[in-house]
mmCIF file of C-alpha atoms and ligand atoms in Angstrom:
data_model
loop_
_atom_site.group_PDB
_atom_site.id
_atom_site.type_symbol
_atom_site.label_atom_id
_atom_site.label_comp_id
_atom_site.label_asym_id
_atom_site.label_seq_id
_atom_site.Cartn_x
_atom_site.Cartn_y
_atom_site.Cartn_z
ATOM 1 C CA MET A 7 -8.299 38.776 -20.239
ATOM 2 C CA GLN A 8 -5.641 36.649 -18.870
ATOM 3 C CA ARG A 9 -4.203 38.924 -15.648
ATOM 4 C CA LEU A 10 -8.645 39.715 -15.301
ATOM 5 C CA GLN A 11 -9.702 36.008 -15.132
ATOM 6 C CA THR A 12 -6.454 34.869 -12.592
ATOM 7 C CA THR A 13 -7.694 38.783 -10.499
ATOM 8 C CA GLN A 14 -10.833 37.261 -9.967
ATOM 9 C CA ALA A 15 -9.610 34.350 -9.043
ATOM 10 C CA GLU A 16 -7.229 35.603 -6.463
ATOM 11 C CA GLN A 17 -9.916 37.098 -4.898
ATOM 12 C CA MET A 18 -12.673 34.288 -4.658
ATOM 13 C CA ILE A 19 -9.665 31.989 -3.064
ATOM 14 C CA GLU A 20 -9.565 35.396 -0.227
ATOM 15 C CA GLU A 21 -13.592 35.380 -0.262
ATOM 16 C CA ILE A 22 -13.386 31.647 0.261
ATOM 17 C CA LYS A 23 -10.317 31.515 2.946
ATOM 18 C CA ARG A 24 -13.019 34.299 4.142
ATOM 19 C CA LEU A 25 -16.325 32.610 4.851
ATOM 20 C CA LYS A 26 -13.901 29.592 6.124
ATOM 21 C CA GLU A 27 -12.732 31.280 9.162
ATOM 22 C CA GLN A 28 -16.238 32.638 10.053
ATOM 23 C CA ARG A 29 -18.092 29.712 10.148
ATOM 24 C CA ASN A 30 -14.775 27.480 11.964
ATOM 25 C CA ALA A 31 -14.551 25.521 8.189
ATOM 26 C CA VAL A 32 -12.440 22.859 6.852
ATOM 27 C CA ILE A 33 -11.698 21.914 3.437
ATOM 28 C CA LEU A 34 -10.909 18.385 2.721
ATOM 29 C CA ALA A 35 -10.101 17.376 -0.919
ATOM 30 C CA HIS A 36 -9.099 14.336 -2.340
ATOM 31 C CA ASN A 37 -5.876 13.956 -4.533
ATOM 32 C CA TYR A 38 -8.055 14.022 -7.945
ATOM 33 C CA GLN A 39 -9.265 17.857 -7.738
ATOM 34 C CA VAL A 40 -8.587 20.515 -9.824
ATOM 35 C CA GLY A 41 -4.704 22.725 -8.802
ATOM 36 C CA GLU A 42 -6.711 25.306 -7.276
ATOM 37 C CA ILE A 43 -8.567 23.164 -5.113
ATOM 38 C CA GLN A 44 -6.162 20.724 -3.871
ATOM 39 C CA ASP A 45 -3.892 23.824 -2.916
ATOM 40 C CA LEU A 46 -6.618 26.049 -1.197
ATOM 41 C CA ALA A 47 -7.885 22.637 1.109
ATOM 42 C CA ASP A 48 -7.076 22.237 4.415
ATOM 43 C CA TYR A 49 -5.666 18.867 3.720
ATOM 44 C CA THR A 50 -5.743 17.095 0.863
ATOM 45 C CA GLY A 51 -5.179 13.125 0.507
ATOM 46 C CA ASP A 52 -6.750 9.878 -0.465
ATOM 47 C CA SER A 53 -9.892 8.188 0.459
ATOM 48 C CA LEU A 54 -8.164 6.980 3.979
ATOM 49 C CA LYS A 55 -6.460 9.737 4.800
ATOM 50 C CA LEU A 56 -9.591 11.902 3.903
ATOM 51 C CA SER A 57 -11.677 9.885 6.348
ATOM 52 C CA ARG A 58 -9.747 10.084 9.386
ATOM 53 C CA GLN A 59 -8.245 14.251 8.292
ATOM 54 C CA ALA A 60 -12.212 14.232 8.822
ATOM 55 C CA ALA A 61 -13.095 12.527 11.787
ATOM 56 C CA GLU A 62 -10.141 13.807 14.023
ATOM 57 C CA THR A 63 -11.280 17.358 12.966
ATOM 58 C CA ASP A 64 -12.159 20.225 15.336
ATOM 59 C CA ALA A 65 -13.852 22.098 12.594
ATOM 60 C CA ASP A 66 -17.636 22.719 12.925
ATOM 61 C CA LEU A 67 -17.944 22.350 8.901
ATOM 62 C CA ILE A 68 -16.606 20.304 6.085
ATOM 63 C CA VAL A 69 -16.567 21.159 2.775
ATOM 64 C CA PHE A 70 -15.298 17.760 1.102
ATOM 65 C CA CYS A 71 -13.832 18.050 -2.313
ATOM 66 C CA GLY A 72 -14.373 14.776 -3.822
ATOM 67 C CA VAL A 73 -16.873 12.653 -5.018
ATOM 68 C CA ASN A 74 -20.166 12.371 -3.437
ATOM 69 C CA PHE A 75 -18.855 8.123 -1.441
ATOM 70 C CA MET A 76 -16.448 10.752 0.156
ATOM 71 C CA ALA A 77 -18.558 12.938 1.205
ATOM 72 C CA GLU A 78 -21.101 10.483 2.692
ATOM 73 C CA THR A 79 -18.156 8.377 4.882
ATOM 74 C CA ALA A 80 -16.807 11.526 6.378
ATOM 75 C CA SER A 81 -20.622 12.141 7.578
ATOM 76 C CA ILE A 82 -20.517 9.250 9.297
ATOM 77 C CA LEU A 83 -17.775 9.825 10.287
ATOM 78 C CA CYS A 84 -18.395 13.241 12.134
ATOM 79 C CA PRO A 85 -22.510 12.555 12.776
ATOM 80 C CA ASP A 86 -22.643 15.453 14.781
ATOM 81 C CA LYS A 87 -20.813 17.264 12.496
ATOM 82 C CA THR A 88 -22.330 19.482 8.896
ATOM 83 C CA VAL A 89 -20.166 17.490 5.892
ATOM 84 C CA LEU A 90 -21.271 19.351 2.560
ATOM 85 C CA ILE A 91 -20.519 18.538 -0.437
ATOM 86 C CA PRO A 92 -20.241 21.172 -3.657
ATOM 87 C CA ASP A 93 -21.044 19.502 -6.408
ATOM 88 C CA PRO A 94 -23.720 17.424 -5.447
ATOM 89 C CA GLU A 95 -23.314 15.326 -9.376
ATOM 90 C CA ALA A 96 -19.890 14.563 -8.150
ATOM 91 C CA GLY A 97 -20.278 10.279 -8.382
ATOM 92 C CA CYS A 98 -18.743 7.584 -9.052
ATOM 93 C CA SER A 99 -18.744 4.705 -12.088
ATOM 94 C CA LEU A 100 -16.897 2.433 -9.611
ATOM 95 C CA ALA A 101 -19.023 2.806 -7.156
ATOM 96 C CA ASP A 102 -22.106 3.662 -9.254
ATOM 97 C CA THR A 103 -22.151 -0.431 -10.140
ATOM 98 C CA ILE A 104 -23.448 -1.855 -7.325
ATOM 99 C CA ASN A 105 -26.606 -1.273 -5.194
ATOM 100 C CA VAL A 106 -27.623 -2.861 -2.050
ATOM 101 C CA ARG A 107 -30.207 -4.726 -3.871
ATOM 102 C CA GLN A 108 -27.452 -6.380 -5.887
ATOM 103 C CA LEU A 109 -25.503 -6.374 -2.702
ATOM 104 C CA ARG A 110 -28.823 -8.812 -0.732
ATOM 105 C CA THR A 111 -29.332 -10.838 -4.119
ATOM 106 C CA TRP A 112 -24.947 -11.067 -3.806
ATOM 107 C CA LYS A 113 -25.220 -12.502 -0.172
ATOM 108 C CA ARG A 114 -27.603 -14.953 -0.423
ATOM 109 C CA LYS A 115 -26.081 -16.880 -2.608
ATOM 110 C CA HIS A 116 -23.010 -16.974 -0.616
ATOM 111 C CA PRO A 117 -24.265 -17.746 2.927
ATOM 112 C CA GLY A 118 -22.174 -16.788 5.440
ATOM 113 C CA ALA A 119 -19.465 -14.850 3.589
ATOM 114 C CA VAL A 120 -18.072 -11.907 4.965
ATOM 115 C CA VAL A 121 -18.619 -9.035 2.926
ATOM 116 C CA VAL A 122 -15.640 -6.311 2.595
ATOM 117 C CA SER A 123 -16.017 -3.124 0.190
ATOM 118 C CA TYR A 124 -14.171 -1.269 -0.790
ATOM 119 C CA VAL A 125 -14.941 2.320 0.061
ATOM 120 C CA ASN A 126 -15.965 3.502 -3.301
ATOM 121 C CA THR A 127 -19.657 2.648 -2.012
ATOM 122 C CA SER A 128 -22.633 3.940 -0.716
ATOM 123 C CA ALA A 129 -22.964 3.957 2.343
ATOM 124 C CA GLU A 130 -25.944 2.013 1.768
ATOM 125 C CA VAL A 131 -24.068 -0.922 -0.062
ATOM 126 C CA LYS A 132 -21.468 -0.069 3.042
ATOM 127 C CA ALA A 133 -23.810 -0.719 5.628
ATOM 128 C CA GLU A 134 -24.551 -4.104 4.504
ATOM 129 C CA SER A 135 -21.143 -5.169 4.250
ATOM 130 C CA ASP A 136 -18.819 -6.347 6.877
ATOM 131 C CA TYR A 137 -15.511 -4.724 6.757
ATOM 132 C CA CYS A 138 -14.801 -1.644 4.209
ATOM 133 C CA CYS A 139 -11.881 -1.415 2.318
ATOM 134 C CA THR A 140 -9.360 1.250 0.392
ATOM 135 C CA SER A 141 -6.490 0.681 -1.748
ATOM 136 C CA ALA A 142 -4.207 1.694 1.030
ATOM 137 C CA ASN A 143 -5.329 -1.038 2.679
ATOM 138 C CA ALA A 144 -7.291 -3.525 1.623
ATOM 139 C CA ILE A 145 -3.922 -6.504 1.793
ATOM 140 C CA LYS A 146 -4.235 -6.036 5.633
ATOM 141 C CA VAL A 147 -7.874 -6.374 5.472
ATOM 142 C CA VAL A 148 -8.023 -9.364 4.029
ATOM 143 C CA ASN A 149 -5.411 -11.301 5.487
ATOM 144 C CA ALA A 150 -7.260 -10.339 9.032
ATOM 145 C CA ILE A 151 -10.757 -12.162 8.118
ATOM 146 C CA PRO A 152 -9.881 -16.110 8.994
ATOM 147 C CA ALA A 153 -8.864 -17.979 6.617
ATOM 148 C CA ASP A 154 -11.313 -20.724 6.539
ATOM 149 C CA ARG A 155 -13.956 -17.439 5.538
ATOM 150 C CA GLU A 156 -15.230 -17.423 2.456
ATOM 151 C CA ILE A 157 -15.441 -13.711 1.354
ATOM 152 C CA LEU A 158 -17.310 -11.533 -0.785
ATOM 153 C CA PHE A 159 -14.970 -8.781 -2.585
ATOM 154 C CA LEU A 160 -16.509 -5.274 -3.936
ATOM 155 C CA PRO A 161 -16.939 -3.927 -6.296
ATOM 156 C CA ASP A 162 -13.636 -3.208 -8.064
ATOM 157 C CA VAL A 163 -12.702 -6.943 -9.723
ATOM 158 C CA PHE A 164 -9.198 -5.607 -10.442
ATOM 159 C CA LEU A 165 -8.058 -4.417 -6.817
ATOM 160 C CA GLY A 166 -9.666 -7.679 -6.136
ATOM 161 C CA THR A 167 -7.646 -9.827 -8.298
ATOM 162 C CA TYR A 168 -4.596 -8.057 -6.665
ATOM 163 C CA VAL A 169 -5.282 -8.745 -3.025
ATOM 164 C CA GLU A 170 -5.744 -12.592 -4.603
ATOM 165 C CA GLN A 171 -2.482 -12.115 -5.863
ATOM 166 C CA GLU A 172 -0.691 -10.327 -2.852
ATOM 167 C CA THR A 173 -2.372 -12.953 -0.267
ATOM 168 C CA GLY A 174 -2.637 -16.158 -1.934
ATOM 169 C CA ARG A 175 -6.245 -16.175 -1.253
ATOM 170 C CA LYS A 176 -9.622 -17.024 -2.945
ATOM 171 C CA LEU A 177 -11.877 -14.473 -3.476
ATOM 172 C CA GLN A 178 -15.342 -13.928 -4.893
ATOM 173 C CA LEU A 179 -15.278 -10.778 -7.438
ATOM 174 C CA TRP A 180 -17.871 -8.645 -8.289
ATOM 175 C CA PRO A 181 -17.484 -7.508 -11.560
ATOM 176 C CA GLY A 182 -17.034 -3.146 -11.332
ATOM 177 C CA GLU A 183 -14.791 -1.248 -12.589
ATOM 178 C CA CYS A 184 -13.649 2.765 -13.160
ATOM 179 C CA HIS A 185 -14.042 3.794 -16.585
ATOM 180 C CA VAL A 186 -10.908 6.176 -15.473
ATOM 181 C CA HIS A 187 -8.474 3.677 -14.842
ATOM 182 C CA ALA A 188 -10.501 1.040 -17.093
ATOM 183 C CA GLY A 189 -9.307 3.369 -20.022
ATOM 184 C CA ILE A 190 -5.765 2.899 -18.854
ATOM 185 C CA ARG A 191 -4.578 0.208 -20.876
ATOM 186 C CA PRO A 192 -1.482 -2.764 -20.462
ATOM 187 C CA ASP A 193 -0.229 -1.163 -24.691
ATOM 188 C CA MET A 194 -0.008 1.839 -23.320
ATOM 189 C CA VAL A 195 2.114 1.483 -19.901
ATOM 190 C CA ASN A 196 4.153 -1.286 -21.650
ATOM 191 C CA ALA A 197 4.898 1.943 -25.222
ATOM 192 C CA ILE A 198 5.797 3.808 -22.232
ATOM 193 C CA ARG A 199 8.045 2.210 -20.355
ATOM 194 C CA GLN A 200 9.813 1.494 -23.431
ATOM 195 C CA GLN A 201 10.496 4.896 -23.712
ATOM 196 C CA HIS A 202 11.474 5.337 -20.640
ATOM 197 C CA PRO A 203 13.358 2.484 -19.457
ATOM 198 C CA GLU A 204 15.417 4.141 -16.216
ATOM 199 C CA ALA A 205 11.719 5.600 -15.105
ATOM 200 C CA GLU A 206 9.967 3.643 -12.003
ATOM 201 C CA PHE A 207 6.470 2.680 -12.762
ATOM 202 C CA LEU A 208 3.272 4.206 -10.516
ATOM 203 C CA VAL A 209 0.027 2.690 -10.529
ATOM 204 C CA HIS A 210 -2.990 2.175 -8.641
ATOM 205 C CA PRO A 211 -5.107 -1.075 -8.441
ATOM 206 C CA GLU A 212 -8.193 0.192 -10.568
ATOM 207 C CA CYS A 213 -6.141 0.198 -13.277
ATOM 208 C CA GLY A 214 -6.508 -2.134 -16.416
ATOM 209 C CA CYS A 215 -3.506 -2.289 -17.207
ATOM 210 C CA LEU A 216 -3.255 -3.799 -13.175
ATOM 211 C CA THR A 217 -4.032 -6.990 -13.436
ATOM 212 C CA PRO A 218 -2.627 -8.143 -17.032
ATOM 213 C CA SER A 219 0.719 -6.033 -16.015
ATOM 214 C CA LEU A 220 0.425 -8.270 -12.998
ATOM 215 C CA TYR A 221 0.393 -11.502 -14.998
ATOM 216 C CA TYR A 222 3.426 -9.934 -17.387
ATOM 217 C CA MET A 223 5.423 -9.409 -14.845
ATOM 218 C CA SER A 224 4.569 -12.821 -12.865
ATOM 219 C CA ASN A 225 5.587 -14.725 -16.531
ATOM 220 C CA GLY A 226 9.031 -12.100 -16.438
ATOM 221 C CA ASP A 227 7.793 -10.601 -19.796
ATOM 222 C CA VAL A 228 7.328 -7.263 -17.776
ATOM 223 C CA SER A 229 10.019 -6.346 -15.715
ATOM 224 C CA LYS A 230 8.893 -6.432 -12.339
ATOM 225 C CA ASN A 231 11.560 -3.647 -11.815
ATOM 226 C CA GLY A 232 10.978 -0.155 -10.072
ATOM 227 C CA ALA A 233 7.103 -1.387 -10.181
ATOM 228 C CA HIS A 234 5.294 -0.234 -7.500
ATOM 229 C CA VAL A 235 1.198 -0.262 -6.933
ATOM 230 C CA LEU A 236 0.084 2.399 -4.364
ATOM 231 C CA SER A 237 -2.835 4.137 -3.345
ATOM 232 C CA THR A 238 -2.356 8.446 -4.612
ATOM 233 C CA GLU A 239 -1.128 8.702 -0.975
ATOM 234 C CA GLY A 240 0.759 5.921 -1.022
ATOM 235 C CA MET A 241 2.118 7.518 -4.292
ATOM 236 C CA LEU A 242 2.683 10.648 -3.649
ATOM 237 C CA LYS A 243 4.795 9.823 -0.940
ATOM 238 C CA TYR A 244 6.856 6.960 -2.659
ATOM 239 C CA ALA A 245 7.848 10.219 -5.214
ATOM 240 C CA LYS A 246 8.959 12.263 -2.335
ATOM 241 C CA GLU A 247 10.928 9.665 -0.495
ATOM 242 C CA SER A 248 12.648 7.696 -3.592
ATOM 243 C CA CYS A 249 16.194 8.729 -5.401
ATOM 244 C CA SER A 250 14.799 8.137 -9.192
ATOM 245 C CA SER A 251 14.400 11.601 -11.405
ATOM 246 C CA CYS A 252 11.443 10.147 -13.468
ATOM 247 C CA PHE A 253 7.932 8.674 -13.086
ATOM 248 C CA LEU A 254 5.384 6.963 -15.149
ATOM 249 C CA VAL A 255 2.024 7.428 -13.676
ATOM 250 C CA ALA A 256 -1.026 5.246 -13.982
ATOM 251 C CA THR A 257 -3.270 6.598 -12.102
ATOM 252 C CA GLU A 258 -6.073 10.035 -12.548
ATOM 253 C CA VAL A 259 -3.415 12.899 -14.116
ATOM 254 C CA GLY A 260 -5.152 14.817 -11.261
ATOM 255 C CA ILE A 261 -2.750 13.567 -8.901
ATOM 256 C CA LEU A 262 0.197 14.844 -10.944
ATOM 257 C CA HIS A 263 0.127 18.344 -9.952
ATOM 258 C CA ARG A 264 1.180 17.512 -5.631
ATOM 259 C CA MET A 265 3.604 15.072 -7.216
ATOM 260 C CA MET A 266 5.083 17.952 -9.407
ATOM 261 C CA LYS A 267 4.734 21.010 -6.629
ATOM 262 C CA ASP A 268 6.524 18.299 -4.076
ATOM 263 C CA ASN A 269 9.212 16.968 -5.976
ATOM 264 C CA PRO A 270 10.904 20.016 -8.339
ATOM 265 C CA GLY A 271 13.379 18.508 -9.781
ATOM 266 C CA LYS A 272 11.773 15.825 -11.171
ATOM 267 C CA THR A 273 10.148 14.032 -14.150
ATOM 268 C CA PHE A 274 6.090 12.916 -14.480
ATOM 269 C CA LEU A 275 4.405 11.610 -17.077
ATOM 270 C CA PRO A 276 1.373 10.122 -16.980
ATOM 271 C CA VAL A 277 0.576 7.012 -18.357
ATOM 272 C CA ASN A 278 -2.792 8.127 -20.295
ATOM 273 C CA PRO A 279 -2.611 11.712 -20.519
ATOM 274 C CA ASP A 280 -6.676 11.794 -20.902
ATOM 275 C CA ALA A 281 -7.762 9.492 -17.445
ATOM 276 C CA VAL A 282 -9.364 12.130 -15.751
ATOM 277 C CA CYS A 283 -12.709 11.827 -13.681
ATOM 278 C CA GLU A 284 -15.315 13.873 -14.985
ATOM 279 C CA TYR A 285 -16.695 13.660 -11.717
ATOM 280 C CA MET A 286 -13.511 14.955 -9.667
ATOM 281 C CA LYS A 287 -13.254 17.952 -12.515
ATOM 282 C CA GLY A 288 -16.906 18.752 -11.565
ATOM 283 C CA THR A 289 -16.174 20.887 -8.255
ATOM 284 C CA THR A 290 -14.621 24.943 -8.806
ATOM 285 C CA LEU A 291 -13.998 27.412 -7.285
ATOM 286 C CA ASP A 292 -17.369 28.678 -7.655
ATOM 287 C CA LYS A 293 -19.072 26.173 -6.009
ATOM 288 C CA ILE A 294 -17.241 25.543 -3.150
ATOM 289 C CA TYR A 295 -18.191 29.677 -2.271
ATOM 290 C CA ARG A 296 -21.880 29.290 -3.603
ATOM 291 C CA SER A 297 -21.042 26.435 -0.398
ATOM 292 C CA LEU A 298 -19.820 28.389 2.203
ATOM 293 C CA ILE A 299 -22.241 31.018 1.213
ATOM 294 C CA ASP A 300 -25.816 29.485 1.164
ATOM 295 C CA ASN A 301 -25.119 25.213 2.579
ATOM 296 C CA VAL A 302 -24.573 23.447 0.264
ATOM 297 C CA TYR A 303 -25.181 20.547 -0.577
ATOM 298 C CA GLU A 304 -25.938 18.519 2.861
ATOM 299 C CA VAL A 305 -24.806 15.164 3.129
ATOM 300 C CA LYS A 306 -26.645 13.527 5.059
ATOM 301 C CA VAL A 307 -26.384 9.647 6.163
ATOM 302 C CA PRO A 308 -29.855 8.231 7.663
ATOM 303 C CA LYS A 309 -28.904 7.336 11.069
ATOM 304 C CA ALA A 310 -29.953 3.413 10.997
ATOM 305 C CA VAL A 311 -28.064 3.427 7.743
ATOM 306 C CA ALA A 312 -25.009 5.369 8.750
ATOM 307 C CA THR A 313 -25.107 3.471 12.012
ATOM 308 C CA LYS A 314 -24.280 -0.345 10.464
ATOM 309 C CA ALA A 315 -21.901 1.144 7.454
ATOM 310 C CA ARG A 316 -19.440 2.708 10.608
ATOM 311 C CA VAL A 317 -18.704 -1.020 11.761
ATOM 312 C CA ALA A 318 -17.722 -2.004 8.712
ATOM 313 C CA ILE A 319 -15.046 1.689 8.540
ATOM 314 C CA ASP A 320 -14.165 1.432 11.807
ATOM 315 C CA ARG A 321 -13.166 -2.265 11.493
ATOM 316 C CA MET A 322 -11.021 -0.493 8.262
ATOM 317 C CA LEU A 323 -9.615 1.687 10.573
ATOM 318 C CA GLN A 324 -9.008 -0.507 13.015
ATOM 319 C CA ILE A 325 -6.881 -3.230 11.030
ATOM 320 C CA SER A 326 -4.763 -0.431 9.099
HETATM 321 P P1 LIG B 414 -7.651 6.277 -3.297
HETATM 322 O O1 LIG B 414 -8.291 5.603 -2.342
HETATM 323 O O2 LIG B 414 -6.243 6.034 -3.199
HETATM 324 O O3 LIG B 414 -7.696 8.443 -3.384
HETATM 325 O O4 LIG B 414 -8.411 5.610 -4.488
HETATM 326 C C1 LIG B 414 -9.670 6.876 -4.873
HETATM 327 C C2 LIG B 414 -10.150 6.573 -5.909
HETATM 328 O O5 LIG B 414 -11.597 7.431 -5.924
HETATM 329 C C3 LIG B 414 -9.901 6.142 -7.224
HETATM 330 O O6 LIG B 414 -10.387 6.552 -8.221
HETATM 331 FE FE1 LIG B 415 -15.044 6.800 -8.910
HETATM 332 FE FE2 LIG B 415 -13.202 6.389 -11.072
HETATM 333 FE FE3 LIG B 415 -13.209 9.215 -10.052
HETATM 334 FE FE4 LIG B 415 -12.072 7.720 -8.531
HETATM 335 S S1 LIG B 415 -11.539 8.119 -10.795
HETATM 336 S S2 LIG B 415 -13.824 8.512 -8.351
HETATM 337 S S3 LIG B 415 -12.826 5.384 -9.432
HETATM 338 S S4 LIG B 415 -15.055 7.611 -11.592
#
């Protein structure tokens, strides 16, 4: 039975590769996708790397294995290409915490403020923003804004708090959070760090554990030694370059696949093994195959929205 399932998966992968060639398609996969999809993809990466890859590709068709806001970003950057998302239900709890109506109301309360939106937002929210940012470049983006300007930072309160600490600037923060990262709690971090004092601690800035961890680190209650705040791609790069043999990983568990694959002699332990994003895991080989056969589900951002959103994205790409 196991062998039969493996053979079916292998056949499906071969079919997908054939269709991909036939259609001059490229498959992009976020670092939280299931392992077999990361292995099949032409490129894997974090939000920033995938946005860049989408902008640079010569392919006619982009199959985006990630969540909706990422496919929208790819469509904004490549208006002449077809962008497909295999799972149309792939949303994001963080992006859903703010819509364009709420943003306009917030802006009215802070006239003249500069709006910095994390990439985990809808295209409409990006279109109402001055700058876009990702976890890899949020600090650089905020540092590029004149010091006398008020900044509305959205939607992730943990990332925003971290950026405040690193830049020394007071930001207006939207109280949004991702349910997966908010579920990685400080008590889990403390417990696993006590069990593995020799290990390095890699933490995504969206984590619920981050703000308390930073606070305790600045107080000296939690050791700063071996703690690194990084985007998903930043974590992968760090793990490869570091001489350490054990890493505690505070983000969605999909990232462990490439970490282990790239570093056979090293150990990677999730701080919370239940940190699973169901939106990311909804993409399957079957759905990718269907996507290529039936040309579904196309992600197209209306031109007026795309043009405005592009300004915010381009400003980010120029800075990082
Ligand atoms: P990265 O930009 O680090 O890939 O993060 C995106 C995301 O959705 C985190 O949950
Ligand atoms: Fe959104 Fe959180 Fe899933 Fe990332 S892990 S896609 S922020 S719900």
